Short mmCIF file of C-alpha atoms in Angstrom, two decimals:
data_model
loop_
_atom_site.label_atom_id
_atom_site.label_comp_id
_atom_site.label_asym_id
_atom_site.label_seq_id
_atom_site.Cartn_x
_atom_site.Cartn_y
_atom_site.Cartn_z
CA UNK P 161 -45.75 -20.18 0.81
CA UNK P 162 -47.14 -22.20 3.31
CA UNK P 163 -45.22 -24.77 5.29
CA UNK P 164 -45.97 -28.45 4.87
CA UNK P 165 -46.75 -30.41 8.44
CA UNK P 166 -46.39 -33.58 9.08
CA UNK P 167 -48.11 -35.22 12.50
CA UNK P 168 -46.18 -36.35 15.40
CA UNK P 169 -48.78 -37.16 17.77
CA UNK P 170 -52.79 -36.70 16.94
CA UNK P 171 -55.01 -34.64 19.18
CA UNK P 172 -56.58 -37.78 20.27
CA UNK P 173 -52.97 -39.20 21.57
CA UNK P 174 -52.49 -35.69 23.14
CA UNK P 175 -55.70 -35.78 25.22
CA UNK P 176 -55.20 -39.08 26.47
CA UNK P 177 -51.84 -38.76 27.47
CA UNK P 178 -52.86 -35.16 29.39
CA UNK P 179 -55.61 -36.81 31.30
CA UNK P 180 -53.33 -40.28 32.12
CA UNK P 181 -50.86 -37.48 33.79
CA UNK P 182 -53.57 -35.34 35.20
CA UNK P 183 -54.61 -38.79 36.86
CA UNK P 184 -50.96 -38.99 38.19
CA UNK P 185 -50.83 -35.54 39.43
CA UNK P 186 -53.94 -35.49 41.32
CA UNK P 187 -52.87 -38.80 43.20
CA UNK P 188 -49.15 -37.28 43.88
CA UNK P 189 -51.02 -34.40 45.50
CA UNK P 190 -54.14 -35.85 47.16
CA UNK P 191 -55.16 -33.41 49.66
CA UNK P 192 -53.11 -30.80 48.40
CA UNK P 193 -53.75 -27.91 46.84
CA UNK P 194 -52.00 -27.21 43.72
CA UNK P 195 -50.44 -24.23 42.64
CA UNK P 196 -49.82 -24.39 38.78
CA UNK P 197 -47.69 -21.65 37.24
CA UNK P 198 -48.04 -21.70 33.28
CA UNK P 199 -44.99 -20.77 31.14
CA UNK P 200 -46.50 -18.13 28.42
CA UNK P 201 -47.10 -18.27 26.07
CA UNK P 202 -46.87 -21.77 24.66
CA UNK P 203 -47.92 -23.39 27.97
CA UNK P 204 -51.19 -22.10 28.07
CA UNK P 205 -52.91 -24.69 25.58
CA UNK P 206 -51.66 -27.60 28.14
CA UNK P 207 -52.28 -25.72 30.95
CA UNK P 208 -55.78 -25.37 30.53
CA UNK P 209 -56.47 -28.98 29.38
CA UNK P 210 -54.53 -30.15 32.56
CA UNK P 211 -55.57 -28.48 35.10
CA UNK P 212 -59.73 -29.10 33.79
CA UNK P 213 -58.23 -33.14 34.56
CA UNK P 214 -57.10 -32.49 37.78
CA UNK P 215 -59.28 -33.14 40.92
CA UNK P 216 -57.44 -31.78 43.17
CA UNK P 217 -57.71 -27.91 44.33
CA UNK P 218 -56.13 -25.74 41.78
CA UNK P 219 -54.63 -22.68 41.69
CA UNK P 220 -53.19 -20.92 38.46
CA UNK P 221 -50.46 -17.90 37.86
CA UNK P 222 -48.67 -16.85 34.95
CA UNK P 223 -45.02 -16.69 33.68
CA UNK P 224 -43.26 -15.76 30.69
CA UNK P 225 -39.68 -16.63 29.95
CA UNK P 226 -38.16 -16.42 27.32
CA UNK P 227 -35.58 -17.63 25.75
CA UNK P 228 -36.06 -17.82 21.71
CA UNK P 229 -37.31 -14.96 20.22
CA UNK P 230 -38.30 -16.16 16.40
CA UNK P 231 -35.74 -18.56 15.69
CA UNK P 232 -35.76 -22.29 15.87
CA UNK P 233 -32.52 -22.25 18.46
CA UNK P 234 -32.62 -21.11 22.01
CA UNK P 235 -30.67 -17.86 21.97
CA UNK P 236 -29.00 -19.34 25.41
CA UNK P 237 -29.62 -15.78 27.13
CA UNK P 238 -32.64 -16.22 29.48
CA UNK P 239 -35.27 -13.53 30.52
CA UNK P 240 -38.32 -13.18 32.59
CA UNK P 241 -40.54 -11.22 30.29
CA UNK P 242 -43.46 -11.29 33.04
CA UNK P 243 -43.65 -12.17 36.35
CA UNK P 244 -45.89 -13.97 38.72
CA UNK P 245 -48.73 -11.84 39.98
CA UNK P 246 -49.14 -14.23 43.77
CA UNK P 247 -46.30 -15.17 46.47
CA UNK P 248 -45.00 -18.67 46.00
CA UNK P 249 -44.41 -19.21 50.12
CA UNK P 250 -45.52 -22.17 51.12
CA UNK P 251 -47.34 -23.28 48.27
CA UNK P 252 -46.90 -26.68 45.87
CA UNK P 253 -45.94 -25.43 42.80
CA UNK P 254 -46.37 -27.20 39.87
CA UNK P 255 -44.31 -25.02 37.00
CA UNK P 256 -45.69 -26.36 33.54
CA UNK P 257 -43.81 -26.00 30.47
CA UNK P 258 -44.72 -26.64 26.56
CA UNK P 259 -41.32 -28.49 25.85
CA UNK P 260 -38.11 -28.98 27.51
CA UNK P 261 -35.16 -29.12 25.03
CA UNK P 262 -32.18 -28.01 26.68
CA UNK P 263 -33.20 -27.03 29.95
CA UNK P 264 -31.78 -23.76 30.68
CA UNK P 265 -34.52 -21.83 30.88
CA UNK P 266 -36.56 -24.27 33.66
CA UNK P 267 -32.72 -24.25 35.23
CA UNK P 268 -32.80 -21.01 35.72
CA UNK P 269 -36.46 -20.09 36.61
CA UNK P 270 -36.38 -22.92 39.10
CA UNK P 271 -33.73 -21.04 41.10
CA UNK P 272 -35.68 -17.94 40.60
CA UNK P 273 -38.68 -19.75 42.10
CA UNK P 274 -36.58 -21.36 44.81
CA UNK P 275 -35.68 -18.16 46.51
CA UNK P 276 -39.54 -17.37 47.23
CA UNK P 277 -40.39 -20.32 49.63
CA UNK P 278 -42.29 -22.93 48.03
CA UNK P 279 -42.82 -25.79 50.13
CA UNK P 280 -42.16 -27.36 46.75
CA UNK P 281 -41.56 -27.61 43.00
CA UNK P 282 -42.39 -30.22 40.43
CA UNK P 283 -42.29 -29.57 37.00
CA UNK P 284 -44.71 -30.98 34.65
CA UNK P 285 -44.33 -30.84 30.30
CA UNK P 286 -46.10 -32.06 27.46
CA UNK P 287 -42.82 -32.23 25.66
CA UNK P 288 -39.57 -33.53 26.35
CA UNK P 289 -36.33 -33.27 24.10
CA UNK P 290 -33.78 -35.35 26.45
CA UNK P 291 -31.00 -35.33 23.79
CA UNK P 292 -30.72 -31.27 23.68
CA UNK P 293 -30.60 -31.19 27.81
CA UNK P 294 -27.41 -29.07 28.27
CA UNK P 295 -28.58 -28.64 32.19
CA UNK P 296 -28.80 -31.99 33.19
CA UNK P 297 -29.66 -30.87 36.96
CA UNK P 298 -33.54 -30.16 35.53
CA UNK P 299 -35.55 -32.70 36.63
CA UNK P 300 -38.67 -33.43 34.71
CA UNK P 301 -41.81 -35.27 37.72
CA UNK P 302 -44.66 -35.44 34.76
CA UNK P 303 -43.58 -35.90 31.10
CA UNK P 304 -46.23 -36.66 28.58
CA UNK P 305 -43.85 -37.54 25.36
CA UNK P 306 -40.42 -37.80 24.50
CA UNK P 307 -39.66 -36.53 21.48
CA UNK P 308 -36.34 -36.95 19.14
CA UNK P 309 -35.39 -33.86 18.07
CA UNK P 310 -37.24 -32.32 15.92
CA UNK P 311 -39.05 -28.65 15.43
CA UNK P 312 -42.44 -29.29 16.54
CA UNK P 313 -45.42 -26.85 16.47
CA UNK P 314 -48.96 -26.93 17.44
CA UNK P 315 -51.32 -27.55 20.74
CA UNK P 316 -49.29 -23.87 21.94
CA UNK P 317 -45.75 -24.32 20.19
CA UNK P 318 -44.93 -21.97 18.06
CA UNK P 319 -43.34 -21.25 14.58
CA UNK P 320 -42.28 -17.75 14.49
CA UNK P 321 -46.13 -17.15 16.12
CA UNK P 322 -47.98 -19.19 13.55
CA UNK P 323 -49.20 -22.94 14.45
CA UNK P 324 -49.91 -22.54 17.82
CA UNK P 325 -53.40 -23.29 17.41
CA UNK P 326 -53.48 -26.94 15.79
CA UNK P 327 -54.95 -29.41 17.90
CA UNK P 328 -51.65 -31.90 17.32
CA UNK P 329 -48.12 -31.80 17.64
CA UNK P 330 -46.34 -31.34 14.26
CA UNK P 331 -43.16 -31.06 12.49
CA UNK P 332 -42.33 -28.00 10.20
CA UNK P 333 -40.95 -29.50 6.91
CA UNK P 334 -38.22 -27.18 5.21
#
């Protein structure tokens, strides 16, 4: 049976809300260069539509971490499944995430990160849960929406794998 999906935010909401941060971003780091780590898997969709916004000098590694598996719940126990393939020292990294919800896994992969000389780290999301944050110490720079909390899917979140490819951010109806 499929699952019914309501909207949260249309595609046309999305993209102008990427390119008002992407606007942000590239004055923040005028005459920078950037160097944008994307959290895999659900990061990419963001990613991509980001950094084509920026105008700033861009750079772009990979990272996944994860911390769900194929529930709905963060499993609390936090793992890097694979690692950046470029030193971080010296660079301005720019981590950017799907969603925030309780902030454990950005907690801990911005310690990780710490320890391999960045000049520094921002972190940049499409979504943000506030009400879940258990690790208050993460610091969101670059938010597009704050969401109440809610199982979204869509633009790169996930349902158990399926849904990552709408063009909006929905909620999965039980």
């Amino acid at each position: 049976m499929e699952d019914k999906i309501r909207v949260l935010l249309t595609e046309e909401e999305v993209n102008s809300r990427i390119s008002e941060i992407a606007a942000q971003i590239s004055r923040d780091y005028a005459g920078k260069h950037v160097h944008m780590i994307c959290i895999l898997k659900g990061g990419v969709f963001f990613t991509c539509e980001l950094a084509k916004r920026l105008t700033v000098p861009v750079s772009l590694d990979f990272m996944s971490v994860s911390s769900y598996g194929d529930d709905t719940k963060s499993s609390g126990v936090v793992r890097i499944v694979k690692d950046l393939d470029e030193p971080l020292a010296g660079k301005h990294v720019l981590i950017v995430e799907d969603i925030i919800d309780s902030g454990r896994t950005l907690s801990y992969l911005i310690e990780v990160l710490k320890q391999r000389g960045p000049e520094d780290i921002r972190l940049c999301t499409l979504l943000d849960k506030p009400e879940r944050r258990v690790k208050k110490q993460v610091k969101v720079d670059y938010t597009c929406f704050t969401i109440p909390d809610e199982f979204v899917v869509g633009y790169g979140l996930d349902y158990a794998q399926k849904y990552r490819n709408l063009p909006y951010i929905g909620v999965v109806e039980q």
